[in-house]
Amino acid sequence: MSRPARQEPDGDGALSQTALSLYKRMVGGELTQKRGEPGLDELLDVGLVVRNIFEDDLYLIADPFQVWRYHADREREALTEALRRSETIETLFARLPVMVERGDSGVSHLGSKDEANGEIIKALSKARRHIRTAHPAPRPQPAMQKSLPRDIGLLERGLSMSTIYGAEARTRDAESEWAQEITRHGAEVRTLQGRFRRMVLIDDSLAVIEDRTRPESAKAGWKIEHDGLVAFFSEVFQDQWERAEPWLGGTDRTPPTGVVTPMTWQILAERVKGRTLAAIAHDLGVSTRTLTNHLARLYESLGLEPGDQFGLGYWYATLEERGDQT
């Protein structure tokens, strides 16, 4: 039997509406799905549905938490590999100090933050296509307010702009206000959970990255104009971009997609009632350690300190949607 064509996703970037509808029916008890059922191949590809090895043409739903962990682990491995390659390039720079200082390799050292900013501003004045930046650390509000008119001017010149912040930026006013305003003018902003590289890419001709060859050189950087190396860091940025969550600005405590599982919602709903983790674990048939791990991931994704029950309670109380709507 020929495999039916996969339908385009309805906007969530993963499954079509047909596949989502089929999954909901199967969760409700409709387990016998013949091969060729619209949407079934998508569920099989993702791993949300598995074939019953004891009976042909019978498909069962898999544990969604385990499926999420599998895909999340694969994405983390890919990002880790991209960061490893980035560190390899930086190690290469450290071993070639004479070549780098002369600047005849397309790579030159920037000894201070001011020097790096000067090179970036000079390149922005000549930019023609796009600007891509990644900022894992918080940015000072005065600096962001100062850069906003310049950034809007670049967009009005017809340039595209893509910016990545750490997930915790959603809780800070400086980045929130900047992102809200800049996206109104056509820029794209995303947030990324976990560790990633700080960099500025202008067109396909310049990359400015932080100098991490020595601890004392944290505010120094590298100016890269070598075509091959610029292409490499463009790939690193793209890896980070594809894993990041879109953000239109505004202070937000919405965790990244996949962090809040159905079990997490159950835990929160029961905790609001004043029940202990031990009692909740008993009802759900899992260990208290499993519940603690779910909550730990949620604390991290919201930028909260572990065990900050007040912050977690405030976030939960101000949500407009609950678990049955996720």
Coordinates of C-alpha atoms in Angstrom, one line a residue:
M1 CA 0.0 0.0 0.0
S2 CA 1.4 3.4 -0.9
R3 CA 2.0 5.8 2.0
P4 CA -0.5 8.7 2.0
A5 CA 0.9 12.2 1.5
R6 CA 1.7 14.0 4.7
Q7 CA -0.5 17.0 5.3
E8 CA 1.0 20.4 6.1
P9 CA 1.1 21.4 9.8
D10 CA -1.6 23.8 10.9
G11 CA 0.8 26.2 12.5
D12 CA 2.4 24.5 15.4
G13 CA 5.3 23.3 13.2
A14 CA 4.9 19.6 14.1
L15 CA 1.6 18.0 13.3
S16 CA -1.3 18.6 11.0
Q17 CA -4.8 19.2 12.3
T18 CA -5.7 15.8 10.9
A19 CA -3.0 14.1 13.0
L20 CA -3.9 16.0 16.1
S21 CA -7.6 15.1 15.8
L22 CA -6.6 11.4 15.3
Y23 CA -4.4 11.5 18.4
K24 CA -7.2 13.0 20.5
R25 CA -9.5 10.2 19.4
M26 CA -6.9 7.5 20.2
V27 CA -6.3 9.1 23.7
G28 CA -10.1 8.8 24.1
G29 CA -10.0 5.1 23.5
E30 CA -10.1 4.6 19.8
L31 CA -7.1 2.3 19.5
T32 CA -7.7 0.3 16.3
Q33 CA -6.5 2.4 13.4
K34 CA -5.9 0.7 10.0
R35 CA -2.7 1.5 8.1
G36 CA -3.4 4.4 5.8
E37 CA -5.6 6.3 8.3
P38 CA -5.1 10.0 7.6
G39 CA -2.7 11.4 10.1
L40 CA -1.4 8.1 11.4
D41 CA 1.9 8.2 9.6
E42 CA 2.7 11.6 11.1
L43 CA 2.0 10.2 14.6
L44 CA 4.2 7.2 13.9
D45 CA 7.0 9.5 12.6
V46 CA 7.0 11.5 15.8
G47 CA 6.7 8.5 18.0
L48 CA 3.4 9.4 19.6
V49 CA 1.9 6.1 18.3
V50 CA 3.5 2.7 18.1
R51 CA 2.4 -0.6 16.4
N52 CA 1.1 -3.4 18.6
I53 CA 3.7 -6.2 18.1
F54 CA 1.1 -8.8 19.0
E55 CA -1.7 -7.8 16.6
D56 CA -1.4 -6.4 13.0
D57 CA -3.1 -3.1 12.2
L58 CA -3.5 -2.2 15.8
Y59 CA -1.7 1.0 17.0
L60 CA -1.3 2.2 20.6
I61 CA -0.4 5.6 22.0
A62 CA 3.1 6.0 23.5
D63 CA 3.9 7.8 26.7
P64 CA 4.0 11.5 25.5
F65 CA 6.5 12.4 28.2
Q66 CA 9.0 9.8 27.1
V67 CA 8.5 10.9 23.5
W68 CA 9.2 14.5 24.4
R69 CA 12.3 13.5 26.4
Y70 CA 13.6 11.6 23.3
H71 CA 13.2 14.5 20.9
A72 CA 14.5 17.1 23.5
D73 CA 17.6 15.0 24.1
R74 CA 18.3 14.8 20.4
E75 CA 18.0 18.6 19.9
R76 CA 20.3 19.2 22.9
E77 CA 22.8 16.8 21.4
A78 CA 22.8 18.7 18.1
L79 CA 23.2 22.0 19.9
T80 CA 26.0 20.7 22.0
E81 CA 27.8 19.5 18.9
A82 CA 27.4 23.0 17.3
L83 CA 28.9 24.6 20.4
R84 CA 31.7 22.1 20.5
R85 CA 32.6 23.0 16.9
S86 CA 32.5 26.7 17.8
E87 CA 34.9 26.1 20.7
T88 CA 37.2 24.2 18.3
I89 CA 37.4 27.3 16.1
E90 CA 38.2 29.5 19.0
T91 CA 40.9 27.2 20.1
L92 CA 42.4 27.5 16.6
F93 CA 42.5 31.3 17.0
A94 CA 44.3 31.0 20.3
R95 CA 47.0 28.9 18.6
L96 CA 47.6 31.4 15.8
P97 CA 48.2 34.7 17.7
V98 CA 50.7 36.2 15.2
M99 CA 48.4 35.5 12.2
V100 CA 45.4 36.8 14.1
E101 CA 47.0 40.1 15.2
R102 CA 48.2 40.9 11.7
G103 CA 44.6 40.4 10.5
D104 CA 45.8 38.8 7.2
S105 CA 43.7 35.7 7.8
G106 CA 40.3 37.4 7.8
V107 CA 40.3 37.2 11.6
S108 CA 41.4 40.0 13.9
H109 CA 41.4 40.5 17.7
L110 CA 39.2 43.1 19.3
G111 CA 40.8 44.1 22.7
S112 CA 37.8 45.7 24.3
K113 CA 34.0 46.0 24.3
D114 CA 34.3 49.5 22.9
E115 CA 36.5 48.3 20.1
A116 CA 34.0 45.6 19.2
N117 CA 31.0 48.0 19.3
G118 CA 32.9 50.3 17.0
E119 CA 33.4 47.6 14.4
I120 CA 29.8 46.6 14.6
I121 CA 28.5 50.2 14.2
K122 CA 30.8 50.7 11.2
A123 CA 29.6 47.4 9.6
L124 CA 25.9 48.3 10.3
S125 CA 26.3 51.6 8.3
K126 CA 27.2 49.4 5.2
A127 CA 24.8 46.5 5.8
R128 CA 22.5 45.7 3.0
R129 CA 20.6 42.4 3.8
H130 CA 20.3 41.1 7.3
I131 CA 21.5 41.4 10.9
R132 CA 21.5 38.4 13.3
T133 CA 22.4 38.7 16.9
A134 CA 22.5 36.4 19.9
H135 CA 22.6 37.7 23.5
P136 CA 22.7 35.1 26.2
A137 CA 23.4 37.6 29.0
P138 CA 21.2 40.5 30.1
R139 CA 21.6 43.8 28.3
P140 CA 21.5 47.1 30.3
Q141 CA 18.3 49.1 29.8
P142 CA 20.0 52.4 28.9
A143 CA 22.0 50.6 26.2
M144 CA 18.8 49.1 24.8
Q145 CA 17.0 52.4 24.8
K146 CA 19.9 54.0 23.0
S147 CA 20.0 51.3 20.3
L148 CA 16.3 51.2 19.6
P149 CA 16.1 54.2 17.2
R150 CA 19.2 52.9 15.4
D151 CA 17.7 49.4 15.1
I152 CA 14.4 50.7 13.8
G153 CA 16.3 52.8 11.3
L154 CA 18.0 49.7 10.0
L155 CA 14.6 48.0 9.5
E156 CA 13.3 51.0 7.7
R157 CA 16.3 50.7 5.3
G158 CA 14.9 47.3 4.3
L159 CA 17.2 45.1 6.3
S160 CA 15.9 42.0 8.1
M161 CA 16.7 41.5 11.8
S162 CA 16.8 38.3 13.8
T163 CA 17.6 38.4 17.5
I164 CA 17.9 35.6 20.2
Y165 CA 17.8 36.2 23.9
G166 CA 17.9 33.8 26.8
A167 CA 14.5 32.5 28.0
E168 CA 14.8 34.5 31.2
A169 CA 14.7 37.7 29.1
R170 CA 10.9 37.3 29.0
T171 CA 10.8 38.3 32.7
R172 CA 13.0 41.4 32.4
D173 CA 11.6 44.9 31.4
A174 CA 14.6 46.0 29.3
E175 CA 14.5 43.2 26.8
S176 CA 10.7 42.9 26.9
E177 CA 10.2 46.6 26.0
W178 CA 12.8 46.5 23.3
A179 CA 11.4 43.3 21.8
Q180 CA 7.8 44.5 21.9
E181 CA 8.7 47.7 20.0
I182 CA 11.2 46.2 17.5
T183 CA 8.8 43.4 16.4
R184 CA 6.2 46.0 15.6
H185 CA 8.6 47.2 12.9
G186 CA 9.2 43.8 11.4
A187 CA 12.1 42.3 13.3
E188 CA 12.0 38.7 14.6
V189 CA 12.9 38.0 18.2
R190 CA 13.1 34.5 19.8
T191 CA 14.2 33.2 23.2
L192 CA 16.3 30.1 23.8
Q193 CA 16.6 28.0 27.0
G194 CA 20.0 27.0 28.1
R195 CA 23.5 27.9 27.0
F196 CA 24.3 29.4 23.6
R197 CA 26.9 31.6 21.9
R198 CA 26.9 35.4 21.9
M199 CA 27.5 36.7 18.4
V200 CA 26.7 39.4 15.9
L201 CA 26.4 38.5 12.2
I202 CA 26.0 41.2 9.5
D203 CA 25.1 40.2 6.0
D204 CA 27.2 37.2 5.1
S205 CA 30.5 39.1 5.4
L206 CA 31.1 39.7 9.1
A207 CA 30.8 37.9 12.4
V208 CA 31.8 39.3 15.8
I209 CA 32.1 36.8 18.6
E210 CA 33.3 37.0 22.2
D211 CA 36.8 36.0 23.0
R212 CA 36.7 32.9 25.3
T213 CA 40.3 31.8 25.0
R214 CA 41.2 33.3 28.4
P215 CA 39.0 34.1 31.4
E216 CA 40.4 37.7 31.7
S217 CA 39.4 38.4 28.1
A218 CA 35.6 38.1 28.6
K219 CA 35.0 41.6 27.2
A220 CA 37.3 41.1 24.2
G221 CA 36.2 39.6 20.9
W222 CA 37.1 38.4 17.5
K223 CA 36.2 40.1 14.2
I224 CA 35.8 37.5 11.5
E225 CA 35.7 38.3 7.8
H226 CA 36.9 35.0 6.4
D227 CA 34.1 33.6 4.2
G228 CA 34.4 30.1 5.5
L229 CA 34.4 31.1 9.1
V230 CA 31.5 33.5 8.7
A231 CA 29.6 30.7 7.1
F232 CA 30.4 28.4 10.0
F233 CA 29.1 30.9 12.6
S234 CA 26.0 31.5 10.4
E235 CA 25.3 27.8 10.8
V236 CA 25.8 27.9 14.5
F237 CA 23.4 30.9 14.7
Q238 CA 20.8 29.0 12.6
D239 CA 21.1 26.0 14.9
Q240 CA 20.3 28.2 17.8
W241 CA 17.5 30.1 16.0
E242 CA 15.7 26.9 15.0
R243 CA 15.6 25.8 18.7
A244 CA 14.4 29.1 20.0
E245 CA 10.8 30.2 20.8
P246 CA 9.2 33.2 18.9
W247 CA 8.6 36.2 21.2
L248 CA 6.7 39.4 20.4
G249 CA 8.0 41.1 23.6
G250 CA 6.2 42.1 26.7
T251 CA 6.9 40.7 30.1
D252 CA 5.9 37.0 29.9
R253 CA 6.4 33.9 32.1
T254 CA 5.3 31.4 29.5
P255 CA 7.7 28.4 29.5
P256 CA 9.1 27.0 26.2
T257 CA 6.9 24.5 24.3
G258 CA 7.2 21.0 25.7
V259 CA 8.3 22.0 29.2
V260 CA 4.8 21.9 30.7
T261 CA 3.5 18.4 30.2
P262 CA 0.0 17.1 31.1
M263 CA 1.5 15.6 34.3
T264 CA 2.9 19.0 35.2
W265 CA -0.5 20.6 34.9
Q266 CA -1.9 17.9 37.2
I267 CA 0.8 18.5 39.7
L268 CA 0.1 22.2 39.8
A269 CA -3.6 21.8 40.0
E270 CA -3.3 19.5 43.0
R271 CA -0.7 21.7 44.7
V272 CA -3.0 24.7 44.5
K273 CA -5.5 22.6 46.5
G274 CA -2.8 22.2 49.2
R275 CA -2.0 18.6 48.6
T276 CA 1.5 17.2 49.2
L277 CA 3.8 15.9 46.5
A278 CA 3.7 12.5 48.2
A279 CA -0.1 12.3 48.0
I280 CA -0.1 13.5 44.4
A281 CA 2.6 11.0 43.4
H282 CA 0.6 8.2 45.0
D283 CA -2.5 9.1 42.9
L284 CA -0.5 9.4 39.7
G285 CA 1.3 6.1 40.3
V286 CA 4.8 7.7 40.1
S287 CA 7.6 8.5 42.5
T288 CA 7.9 11.9 44.3
R289 CA 11.3 12.2 42.5
T290 CA 9.5 12.2 39.1
L291 CA 7.2 15.0 40.3
T292 CA 10.2 17.0 41.6
N293 CA 12.0 16.6 38.2
H294 CA 8.9 18.0 36.4
L295 CA 8.8 21.0 38.7
A296 CA 12.6 21.6 38.5
R297 CA 12.3 21.9 34.7
L298 CA 9.5 24.3 35.1
Y299 CA 11.4 26.5 37.6
E300 CA 14.3 26.6 35.2
S301 CA 12.2 27.5 32.2
L302 CA 10.5 30.4 34.0
G303 CA 13.8 31.8 35.3
L304 CA 12.8 31.1 38.9
E305 CA 15.0 29.9 41.7
P306 CA 14.5 26.2 42.6
G307 CA 11.7 26.0 45.2
D308 CA 10.4 29.5 44.6
Q309 CA 6.8 28.5 45.3
F310 CA 5.6 32.1 45.5
G311 CA 7.0 32.9 42.0
L312 CA 5.6 29.6 40.6
G313 CA 2.2 30.2 42.3
Y314 CA 2.0 33.8 40.9
W315 CA 2.8 32.5 37.4
Y316 CA 0.1 29.8 37.6
A317 CA -2.5 32.1 39.1
T318 CA -2.0 34.7 36.3
L319 CA -2.3 32.2 33.4
E320 CA -5.4 32.5 31.2
E321 CA -5.2 28.9 30.1
R322 CA -4.9 25.7 32.1
G323 CA -3.6 22.2 31.3
D324 CA -6.8 21.0 29.5
Q325 CA -6.2 23.7 26.9
T326 CA -2.5 23.1 26.2

